[in-house]
Coordinates of C-alpha atoms and ligand atoms in Angstrom, one line a residue:
M799 CA 11.7 33.2 -4.5
N800 CA 12.2 34.3 -1.0
S801 CA 11.5 31.9 1.9
K802 CA 8.0 32.5 3.3
T803 CA 6.4 31.6 6.5
I804 CA 4.1 28.5 5.9
R805 CA 0.9 28.9 7.8
K806 CA -1.6 27.0 5.8
I807 CA -1.2 23.7 4.1
C808 CA -3.6 21.9 1.7
C809 CA -3.4 18.3 0.7
I810 CA -5.2 17.1 -2.3
G811 CA -6.2 13.5 -1.7
A812 CA -7.5 12.0 1.6
G813 CA -6.3 8.5 1.0
Y814 CA -4.0 6.1 2.7
V815 CA -1.1 8.6 2.4
G816 CA -2.8 12.0 2.4
G817 CA -4.9 11.2 5.6
P818 CA -2.2 9.8 7.9
T819 CA 0.6 12.1 6.6
M820 CA -1.4 15.3 7.2
S821 CA -2.7 14.0 10.5
V822 CA 0.9 13.7 11.7
I823 CA 2.0 17.1 10.3
A824 CA -1.0 18.7 12.1
D825 CA -0.2 16.9 15.3
K826 CA 3.5 17.9 15.2
C827 CA 2.9 21.5 14.0
P828 CA -0.1 22.9 16.0
D829 CA 0.6 26.3 14.6
L830 CA -0.1 25.1 11.0
E831 CA -3.5 24.9 9.6
V832 CA -3.9 21.7 7.5
R833 CA -6.7 21.1 5.1
V834 CA -7.2 17.8 3.4
V835 CA -9.4 17.8 0.3
D836 CA -10.8 15.2 -1.8
I837 CA -13.3 14.8 -4.7
N838 CA -14.7 11.7 -2.9
K839 CA -17.3 13.2 -0.8
S840 CA -18.2 10.1 1.1
R841 CA -14.5 9.6 2.0
I842 CA -14.5 13.1 3.4
A843 CA -17.6 12.4 5.3
A844 CA -16.1 9.3 6.8
W845 CA -13.0 11.4 7.9
N846 CA -15.4 13.7 9.6
D847 CA -17.5 11.0 11.3
N848 CA -18.0 11.6 15.1
D849 CA -17.4 8.0 15.7
L850 CA -13.6 7.6 15.1
S851 CA -13.9 3.9 14.4
N852 CA -15.6 5.0 11.1
I853 CA -12.6 7.0 9.7
P854 CA -12.0 5.4 6.3
I855 CA -8.5 4.1 7.0
F856 CA -7.6 1.6 9.7
E857 CA -4.1 2.4 10.9
P858 CA -2.9 1.7 14.4
G859 CA -2.6 5.0 16.3
L860 CA -4.2 7.1 13.5
A861 CA -7.7 7.5 15.3
Q862 CA -6.0 8.9 18.4
I863 CA -4.1 11.6 16.4
V864 CA -7.3 12.5 14.4
A865 CA -9.1 12.8 17.8
R866 CA -6.7 15.5 19.1
T867 CA -6.2 17.4 15.8
R868 CA -9.4 17.3 13.9
G869 CA -11.2 20.6 14.2
R870 CA -8.2 22.2 15.9
N871 CA -5.8 22.5 13.0
L872 CA -6.8 19.6 10.9
F873 CA -9.8 19.8 8.5
F874 CA -11.2 17.4 5.9
S875 CA -13.4 18.9 3.3
S876 CA -14.4 18.9 -0.4
E877 CA -14.0 22.7 -0.7
M878 CA -11.1 22.5 -3.1
E879 CA -11.1 26.2 -4.3
E880 CA -11.0 27.7 -0.8
A881 CA -8.4 25.3 0.5
I882 CA -6.0 25.8 -2.4
A883 CA -6.5 29.6 -2.6
N884 CA -5.6 30.0 1.1
A885 CA -2.6 27.5 1.1
D886 CA 1.0 28.5 1.1
M887 CA 1.9 24.8 0.3
V888 CA -0.1 22.3 -1.6
F889 CA 0.7 18.6 -1.4
I890 CA -0.5 16.4 -4.2
S891 CA -1.3 13.0 -2.8
V892 CA -3.7 11.5 -5.2
N893 CA -3.8 7.9 -6.7
T894 CA -1.4 7.1 -9.5
P895 CA -2.5 3.5 -10.6
T896 CA -1.1 1.6 -13.5
K897 CA -2.7 2.6 -16.9
T898 CA -5.3 0.1 -18.2
K899 CA -5.8 1.6 -21.7
G900 CA -3.7 3.4 -24.3
L901 CA 0.0 3.9 -24.7
G902 CA 1.9 2.1 -21.9
A903 CA -1.2 0.2 -20.7
G904 CA -0.3 -2.3 -18.0
Q905 CA 2.9 -0.6 -17.2
A906 CA 3.1 3.2 -17.2
S907 CA 1.3 5.2 -14.4
D908 CA -2.0 6.9 -15.1
L909 CA -1.4 10.5 -14.3
R910 CA -4.8 11.9 -15.0
W911 CA -5.5 12.5 -11.3
V912 CA -2.2 14.2 -10.9
E913 CA -2.8 16.4 -13.9
A914 CA -6.3 17.2 -12.7
S915 CA -4.9 18.3 -9.3
A916 CA -2.2 20.5 -11.0
R917 CA -4.9 22.1 -13.0
Q918 CA -6.9 22.8 -9.9
V919 CA -3.9 24.3 -8.2
A920 CA -3.2 26.4 -11.3
E921 CA -6.7 27.7 -11.3
F922 CA -7.3 28.4 -7.6
A923 CA -3.8 29.3 -6.2
R924 CA -3.2 32.9 -5.1
G925 CA 0.3 34.6 -4.6
H926 CA 3.2 32.2 -4.3
T927 CA 2.4 28.6 -3.8
I928 CA 4.8 25.7 -3.1
V929 CA 3.5 22.6 -4.8
V930 CA 4.8 19.3 -3.3
E931 CA 4.6 16.0 -5.2
K932 CA 3.7 13.4 -2.4
S933 CA 2.3 10.9 -4.9
T934 CA 4.7 8.3 -6.4
L935 CA 5.5 9.6 -9.9
P936 CA 7.4 8.7 -13.0
V937 CA 10.8 10.5 -13.2
R938 CA 10.4 14.0 -14.7
T939 CA 6.7 14.4 -13.8
A940 CA 7.7 17.5 -11.9
Q941 CA 8.4 19.0 -15.2
A942 CA 4.9 18.3 -16.5
I943 CA 3.4 19.8 -13.3
K944 CA 5.5 22.9 -13.6
E945 CA 4.4 23.3 -17.3
I946 CA 0.7 23.0 -16.3
L947 CA 1.1 25.5 -13.5
M948 CA 3.0 28.0 -15.6
S949 CA 0.9 27.7 -18.8
T950 CA -2.6 28.1 -17.1
K951 CA -2.5 31.9 -16.7
N952 CA -3.9 32.8 -13.5
V953 CA -4.4 36.2 -12.1
D954 CA -4.1 36.5 -8.3
Q955 CA -7.3 38.4 -7.6
K956 CA -6.1 39.8 -4.3
N957 CA -2.7 41.1 -5.5
K958 CA -3.7 41.6 -9.2
S959 CA -0.7 39.8 -10.4
D960 CA 0.2 36.3 -11.8
S961 CA 0.3 33.7 -9.2
T962 CA 3.8 31.9 -8.9
F963 CA 4.9 28.4 -8.0
S964 CA 7.7 26.3 -6.8
V965 CA 7.5 22.5 -7.4
L966 CA 9.2 20.0 -4.9
S967 CA 9.3 16.2 -4.8
N968 CA 8.7 14.7 -1.4
P969 CA 7.8 11.0 -1.9
E970 CA 6.3 9.1 1.0
F971 CA 7.9 5.8 2.3
L972 CA 5.4 5.0 4.9
A973 CA 4.2 1.3 5.0
E974 CA 0.5 0.5 5.8
G975 CA 0.0 -0.9 9.2
T976 CA 2.9 1.0 10.6
A977 CA 2.2 4.3 8.9
I978 CA 2.1 6.4 12.1
N979 CA 5.4 5.2 13.4
D980 CA 6.9 5.5 10.0
L981 CA 5.7 9.0 9.8
E982 CA 6.7 10.0 13.4
E983 CA 10.1 8.3 13.2
P984 CA 11.1 8.0 9.5
D985 CA 14.4 6.5 8.3
R986 CA 14.7 9.5 6.1
V987 CA 12.6 12.3 4.6
L988 CA 13.5 13.0 1.0
I989 CA 13.0 16.3 -0.7
G990 CA 13.9 17.0 -4.3
G991 CA 13.9 20.4 -5.8
E992 CA 15.6 23.3 -7.4
D993 CA 14.3 26.3 -5.4
S994 CA 16.3 26.4 -2.2
D995 CA 13.9 28.7 -0.4
A996 CA 11.1 26.3 -1.0
I997 CA 13.1 23.4 0.0
N998 CA 14.1 25.3 3.3
D999 CA 10.3 25.9 3.9
L1000 CA 9.5 22.1 3.8
V1001 CA 12.6 21.2 5.7
E1002 CA 11.5 23.6 8.5
I1003 CA 8.3 21.7 8.8
Y1004 CA 9.8 18.3 9.0
S1005 CA 12.6 19.4 11.2
R1006 CA 10.1 20.0 14.1
W1007 CA 10.2 16.3 14.7
V1008 CA 12.7 14.6 12.3
P1009 CA 16.5 15.0 13.0
I1010 CA 18.0 17.2 10.5
N1011 CA 20.5 14.5 9.4
K1012 CA 17.6 12.3 8.3
I1013 CA 16.3 15.0 5.8
I1014 CA 17.9 14.3 2.6
C1015 CA 17.8 17.0 -0.2
T1016 CA 18.5 16.0 -3.8
N1017 CA 17.6 17.2 -7.3
L1018 CA 14.0 16.7 -8.4
W1019 CA 14.8 13.8 -10.7
S1020 CA 16.8 11.8 -8.1
S1021 CA 14.0 12.2 -5.6
E1022 CA 11.4 10.9 -8.0
L1023 CA 13.5 8.0 -9.1
S1024 CA 14.7 7.0 -5.6
K1025 CA 11.0 6.4 -4.6
L1026 CA 10.5 3.9 -7.5
V1027 CA 13.9 2.3 -6.7
A1028 CA 13.3 1.9 -2.9
N1029 CA 10.0 0.0 -3.7
A1030 CA 11.8 -2.0 -6.5
F1031 CA 14.6 -3.1 -4.1
L1032 CA 12.1 -4.0 -1.3
A1033 CA 9.8 -6.0 -3.7
Q1034 CA 12.9 -7.6 -5.1
R1035 CA 13.9 -9.0 -1.8
I1036 CA 10.5 -10.6 -1.4
S1037 CA 10.6 -12.2 -4.8
S1038 CA 14.1 -13.4 -4.0
I1039 CA 13.0 -15.1 -0.7
N1040 CA 10.0 -16.4 -2.3
S1041 CA 11.8 -18.0 -5.0
I1042 CA 14.0 -19.7 -2.4
S1043 CA 10.8 -20.8 -0.5
A1044 CA 10.0 -23.0 -3.5
F1045 CA 13.5 -24.3 -3.6
C1046 CA 13.3 -25.3 0.1
E1047 CA 10.0 -27.1 -0.4
S1048 CA 11.8 -29.2 -3.1
S1049 CA 15.1 -29.7 -1.3
G1050 CA 14.2 -30.4 2.3
A1051 CA 15.8 -27.1 3.5
D1052 CA 13.6 -24.8 5.8
I1053 CA 13.0 -21.2 4.6
Q1054 CA 12.9 -19.9 8.2
E1055 CA 16.3 -21.4 8.9
V1056 CA 17.7 -20.1 5.5
A1057 CA 16.3 -16.6 6.1
N1058 CA 17.8 -16.5 9.6
A1059 CA 21.1 -17.8 8.4
I1060 CA 21.5 -15.3 5.6
G1061 CA 19.9 -12.4 7.5
T1062 CA 22.6 -12.4 10.2
D1063 CA 25.1 -11.1 7.6
K1064 CA 25.0 -7.4 8.2
R1065 CA 25.4 -6.8 4.5
I1066 CA 22.3 -8.6 3.8
G1067 CA 20.3 -7.6 6.9
N1068 CA 17.4 -9.5 8.5
Q1069 CA 14.4 -7.4 7.4
F1070 CA 12.0 -8.2 4.4
L1071 CA 13.0 -11.7 4.4
N1072 CA 9.7 -13.3 5.3
A1073 CA 8.7 -15.6 2.5
G1074 CA 4.9 -15.5 1.8
P1075 CA 2.1 -15.6 -0.7
G1076 CA 3.7 -12.8 -2.7
F1077 CA 3.7 -9.1 -2.1
G1078 CA 0.4 -7.2 -2.4
G1079 CA -0.5 -3.6 -1.8
S1080 CA -1.2 -0.8 -4.2
C1081 CA 2.4 0.2 -4.9
F1082 CA 5.1 -2.5 -5.3
K1083 CA 3.6 -3.9 -8.6
K1084 CA 2.7 -0.6 -10.1
D1085 CA 6.0 1.1 -9.2
I1086 CA 8.1 -1.7 -10.6
L1087 CA 6.0 -1.8 -13.8
N1088 CA 6.4 1.9 -14.0
L1089 CA 10.2 1.5 -13.7
V1090 CA 10.0 -1.2 -16.4
Y1091 CA 8.1 1.1 -18.7
L1092 CA 10.5 4.0 -18.1
S1093 CA 13.5 1.7 -18.7
G1094 CA 12.0 0.8 -22.0
Y1095 CA 11.4 4.5 -22.8
F1096 CA 15.0 5.3 -22.0
G1097 CA 16.1 2.5 -24.4
L1098 CA 17.3 0.1 -21.7
P1099 CA 15.4 -3.2 -22.5
E1100 CA 17.8 -5.3 -20.4
V1101 CA 17.0 -3.2 -17.4
A1102 CA 13.3 -3.5 -18.0
D1103 CA 13.5 -7.3 -18.2
Y1104 CA 15.5 -7.5 -15.0
W1105 CA 13.0 -5.6 -13.0
E1106 CA 9.9 -7.3 -14.7
Q1107 CA 11.1 -10.6 -13.4
V1108 CA 10.4 -9.4 -9.9
V1109 CA 6.7 -9.1 -10.7
L1110 CA 6.5 -12.3 -12.7
M1111 CA 8.0 -14.2 -9.7
N1112 CA 5.4 -12.6 -7.6
T1113 CA 2.5 -13.8 -9.7
W1114 CA 4.1 -17.3 -10.0
Q1115 CA 4.2 -17.5 -6.2
Q1116 CA 0.5 -16.9 -5.9
D1117 CA -0.3 -19.2 -8.8
R1118 CA 1.8 -22.0 -7.2
I1119 CA 0.1 -21.8 -3.9
Y1120 CA -3.3 -22.2 -5.5
R1121 CA -2.0 -25.3 -7.4
I1122 CA -0.6 -26.8 -4.3
V1123 CA -4.0 -26.5 -2.5
L1124 CA -5.6 -28.2 -5.6
Q1125 CA -3.0 -31.0 -5.8
K1126 CA -3.3 -31.7 -2.0
L1127 CA -7.0 -31.9 -2.2
F1128 CA -6.9 -34.7 -4.7
G1129 CA -6.9 -32.4 -7.7
T1130 CA -10.4 -31.0 -7.1
V1131 CA -11.9 -28.4 -4.9
N1132 CA -15.3 -28.4 -6.5
G1133 CA -17.9 -28.3 -3.8
K1134 CA -15.2 -28.3 -1.0
N1135 CA -15.3 -25.9 1.8
I1136 CA -12.1 -23.8 2.2
A1137 CA -11.6 -21.3 4.9
I1138 CA -9.6 -18.2 4.0
L1139 CA -7.9 -16.5 6.9
G1140 CA -6.9 -13.0 6.0
F1141 CA -8.0 -11.0 3.0
S1142 CA -6.0 -7.7 3.5
F1143 CA -2.6 -7.6 1.7
K1144 CA -0.8 -7.6 5.1
A1145 CA -1.8 -7.4 8.7
N1146 CA -2.9 -4.2 10.5
T1147 CA -4.6 -2.6 7.4
N1148 CA -8.0 -2.8 5.8
D1149 CA -6.4 -2.3 2.4
T1150 CA -7.0 -5.2 0.0
R1151 CA -5.4 -3.6 -3.1
E1152 CA -3.4 -6.3 -5.0
S1153 CA -3.9 -8.7 -2.1
P1154 CA -2.6 -12.2 -2.9
A1155 CA -5.9 -13.4 -1.2
I1156 CA -7.9 -12.1 -4.3
R1157 CA -6.0 -13.9 -7.0
I1158 CA -5.8 -17.2 -4.9
S1159 CA -9.4 -17.0 -3.8
C1160 CA -10.7 -16.4 -7.3
D1161 CA -8.7 -19.2 -8.7
L1162 CA -10.3 -21.5 -6.2
L1163 CA -13.8 -20.1 -6.9
E1164 CA -13.2 -20.7 -10.6
E1165 CA -12.5 -24.4 -9.6
G1166 CA -15.9 -24.4 -7.8
A1167 CA -14.7 -24.2 -4.2
S1168 CA -17.0 -22.9 -1.4
L1169 CA -15.0 -20.2 0.4
A1170 CA -15.6 -18.8 3.9
V1171 CA -13.5 -15.6 4.2
Y1172 CA -12.5 -14.2 7.5
D1173 CA -10.6 -11.0 8.0
P1174 CA -10.8 -8.9 11.2
K1175 CA -10.9 -5.5 9.2
V1176 CA -12.0 -6.0 5.8
S1177 CA -15.7 -5.5 5.0
I1178 CA -17.9 -7.7 3.0
E1179 CA -18.5 -5.0 0.5
R1180 CA -14.8 -4.7 -0.1
I1181 CA -14.4 -8.5 -0.7
R1182 CA -17.4 -8.5 -3.0
E1183 CA -16.0 -5.5 -5.1
D1184 CA -12.7 -7.3 -5.3
F1185 CA -14.2 -10.5 -6.6
D1186 CA -16.5 -8.5 -9.0
N1187 CA -13.4 -6.6 -10.5
Y1188 CA -11.5 -9.8 -11.1
S1189 CA -12.3 -11.4 -14.4
F1190 CA -13.0 -15.0 -13.9
E1191 CA -15.7 -17.6 -14.3
N1192 CA -17.0 -18.0 -10.7
Q1193 CA -18.2 -21.6 -10.3
G1194 CA -18.1 -21.6 -6.6
K1195 CA -19.6 -19.6 -3.8
W1196 CA -18.3 -17.6 -0.9
K1197 CA -19.4 -16.0 2.3
K1198 CA -17.8 -13.7 4.9
A1199 CA -17.2 -15.5 8.1
N1200 CA -17.7 -13.7 11.4
S1201 CA -15.0 -15.5 13.4
I1202 CA -12.3 -18.1 12.9
P1203 CA -14.4 -20.9 14.1
D1204 CA -17.3 -19.8 11.8
A1205 CA -14.9 -19.9 8.8
L1206 CA -13.5 -23.4 9.8
K1207 CA -16.9 -25.1 10.4
N1208 CA -17.1 -28.1 8.1
A1209 CA -14.0 -26.9 6.2
D1210 CA -11.9 -29.4 4.3
A1211 CA -8.9 -27.0 4.4
V1212 CA -7.9 -23.6 5.9
L1213 CA -5.7 -21.3 3.9
I1214 CA -3.8 -18.7 5.9
I1215 CA -2.9 -15.8 3.7
T1216 CA -2.4 -12.7 5.9
N1217 CA -0.4 -12.8 9.2
W1218 CA -2.9 -11.1 11.5
A1219 CA -1.7 -11.4 15.2
E1220 CA -4.9 -13.4 16.0
F1221 CA -3.9 -16.2 13.7
Y1222 CA -0.9 -17.1 15.8
G1223 CA -1.3 -19.7 18.6
L1224 CA -4.8 -20.8 17.8
D1225 CA -6.4 -23.7 19.6
W1226 CA -6.0 -26.3 16.8
D1227 CA -7.2 -29.1 19.1
Y1228 CA -10.5 -27.5 19.1
L1229 CA -10.6 -26.1 15.6
A1230 CA -9.7 -29.5 14.2
T1231 CA -13.0 -30.9 15.7
L1232 CA -15.0 -28.4 13.5
M1233 CA -13.4 -29.4 10.3
R1234 CA -14.1 -32.2 7.8
S1235 CA -11.5 -35.0 7.6
P1236 CA -9.1 -35.4 6.0
S1237 CA -8.4 -31.8 6.6
W1238 CA -5.5 -29.5 5.7
I1239 CA -3.9 -26.3 6.9
F1240 CA -2.1 -24.3 4.2
D1241 CA 0.0 -21.9 6.0
T1242 CA 1.6 -19.2 3.6
R1243 CA 2.9 -17.0 6.4
S1244 CA 4.4 -19.5 8.8
V1245 CA 2.1 -18.6 11.7
V1246 CA 1.4 -22.3 12.7
N1247 CA 3.8 -24.2 14.7
R1248 CA 3.9 -28.0 14.0
N1249 CA 3.8 -28.8 17.8
E1250 CA 0.4 -27.0 17.9
I1251 CA -1.3 -29.7 15.8
K1252 CA 0.5 -32.8 17.1
N1253 CA -2.6 -34.0 18.9
T1254 CA -4.9 -33.6 15.8
D1255 CA -5.3 -35.4 12.5
L1256 CA -4.8 -32.2 10.6
N1257 CA -2.4 -32.2 7.7
L1258 CA 0.0 -29.1 7.5
W1259 CA 1.6 -27.6 4.6
K1260 CA 3.9 -24.7 5.2
L1261 CA 5.3 -22.4 2.6
G1262 CA 9.0 -22.9 2.4
E1263 CA 8.8 -26.1 4.3
G1264 CA 6.3 -28.3 2.7
S1265 CA 4.1 -31.0 4.3
Ligands
NAD877 P1 -5.7 6.6 -2.4 O1 -6.3 6.0 -3.6 O2 -6.0 5.8 -1.1 O3 -6.0 8.1 -2.2 C1 -6.0 9.0 -3.2 C2 -7.2 10.0 -3.0 O4 -7.1 11.0 -4.0 C3 -8.6 9.4 -3.3 O5 -9.4 9.5 -2.1 C4 -9.2 10.3 -4.5 O6 -10.6 10.5 -4.4 C5 -8.3 11.5 -4.4 N1 -8.3 12.2 -5.6 C6 -7.9 11.8 -6.9 N2 -8.0 12.8 -7.7 C7 -8.3 14.0 -7.0 C8 -8.5 15.3 -7.3 N3 -8.3 15.7 -8.5 N4 -8.9 16.2 -6.4 C9 -9.1 15.8 -5.1 N5 -8.9 14.5 -4.6 C10 -8.5 13.6 -5.6 O7 -4.2 6.4 -2.7 P2 -2.9 6.4 -1.7 O8 -2.7 4.9 -1.3 O9 -3.1 7.5 -0.6 O10 -1.7 6.7 -2.6 C11 -1.5 8.1 -3.1 C12 -0.2 8.2 -3.7 O11 0.9 7.9 -2.7 C13 0.1 7.2 -4.8 O12 1.0 7.8 -5.9 C14 0.8 6.1 -4.1 O13 1.8 5.4 -5.0 C15 1.7 6.8 -3.1 N6 2.1 6.1 -1.9 C16 1.1 5.2 -1.4 C17 1.5 4.5 -0.2 C18 0.6 3.6 0.5 O14 1.0 3.0 1.5 N7 -0.7 3.5 0.1 C19 2.8 4.7 0.4 C20 3.6 5.6 -0.3 C21 3.3 6.2 -1.4
UGA878 C1 5.5 -0.6 0.8 C2 6.9 0.0 1.4 O1 7.4 -0.8 2.4 C3 6.8 1.5 1.8 O2 8.1 1.9 2.1 C4 6.2 2.3 0.7 O3 6.1 3.7 1.1 C5 4.9 1.8 0.2 O4 5.0 0.3 -0.2 C6 4.4 2.5 -1.0 O5 5.0 3.1 -1.7 O6 3.1 2.2 -1.1 P1 3.4 -1.4 2.0 O7 3.0 -2.0 0.7 O8 2.3 -0.7 2.8 O9 4.6 -0.5 2.0 O10 3.7 -2.6 3.0 P2 5.1 -3.6 3.1 O11 5.3 -3.8 4.5 O12 6.2 -3.2 2.3 O13 4.5 -4.9 2.4 C7 4.1 -5.0 1.1 C8 3.8 -6.5 0.9 O14 5.0 -7.4 1.0 C9 2.8 -7.1 1.7 O15 2.0 -7.9 0.9 C10 3.7 -7.9 2.7 O16 2.9 -9.1 3.3 C11 4.8 -8.4 1.8 N1 6.0 -8.8 2.5 C12 6.6 -7.8 3.2 C13 6.4 -10.1 2.5 O17 5.8 -11.0 1.9 N2 7.6 -10.4 3.2 C14 8.3 -9.5 3.8 O18 9.3 -9.8 4.4 C15 7.8 -8.1 3.9

């Protein structure tokens, strides 16, 4: 296929990746028309809300970009057919969660939304269309997409000829909370494909703001696999440091000091060494489990076991925090008031998918605790849905607190799970007066400094340090 000038882009999926990624493309390429489509009409309505504080994703810097691009060259709609038919390039950025039923349940990715998207593209596309996998996908998914595109015979009404396709893999590496910076100044952009003209077209778009030496081109399978491996390595680092946090608590070593000491070795590096309540987010667990599934599929059980341990360690870390809370509170939390500070899986996002706060809170509710949950960005509806979706016997009760003091009123303990900036440097002299003695702080993110509580009767347990 000859290289073509890309004028119109469509992105299927207006989620945490599709929304921010397309906003940045529209911002950096004012000559391109970018249409983001989604089957979720309420999500599209929220993207189009005049009040920018209502756009569905909280991400620092995003609202400002949407403000200057929306209606200019960035459009959010549910008009799938028109957007696909007019597009020169279609990004597929739909959800790929872990399968819950059938073959591979609990490990393999559920590709039904990707397949549905490919079928929509096959049905509506006109002329030559470059299809870009933006979703994180199992290795060799591009082959399945190609087959769907090629097998669904589609006559281009305008040109009265078959429509044609090129498939590229272009996985996304943004992290939530820093998505805009990650998109504007990525460590790298990865493009996998076989059609050099299509690759050049995509390179041409990114090269408007990304230095060319940061755009890596590989074959399709390397690109798909690299995304899974990048997430597996990142998650592995967190499980590694979390395993050592438990070791520190038992041995008298301090996790902060250990992380600092090893992180100064350039070969190890100092990033992603913050011990915490275990990794959350929609991707680490699902992508590792997918790698585990694929390893089994390719007949590599030892490789599968190796990576599965990263996920098992993560669950163990969350479980162990709940047990410590229980043990410090004399073995029972029944009827006790516990403040949960932070419900999102990390700071600067309203996303709660796989948040450690869900499992830990539900375990405490199962023991009969009364929880007051405070999070600056997560809605009460979201928390309710997360509790409803978690299968457990809820013996306790919970409410959403409107402020930190509101959460800590009459609390026997406060459990810090997310490292929101506002949790640092709190006035513990004052907060301690609101709580019921003997009271505990359980700090899983190392946000409390022991000096800050020295004039209070608060007990402090810190992850990786102990009490
Ligand atoms: P998301 O659930 O926030 O968004 C996906 C959207 O796709 C939803 O709004 C859904 O309604 C829509 N959708 C599903 N099927 C559709 C269809 N047939 N037509 C139109 N719309 C459809 O998911 P996300 O977090 O944006 O993740 C998307 C992909 O990107 C996943 O594969 C994920 O692994 C990957 N990823 C996510 C992140 C992240 O930080 N969230 C980062 C990198 C990669
Ligand atoms: C992660 C990757 O960092 C992105 O590169 C990737 O694109 C994305 O997954 C994806 O594929 O979805 P994200 O999950 O948004 O991004 O956020 P991270 O900053 O990686 O944090 C993940 C989890 O690990 C959070 O719960 C965070 O609190 C935890 N974490 C992170 C730690 O406990 N310690 C650390 O040192 C770093």
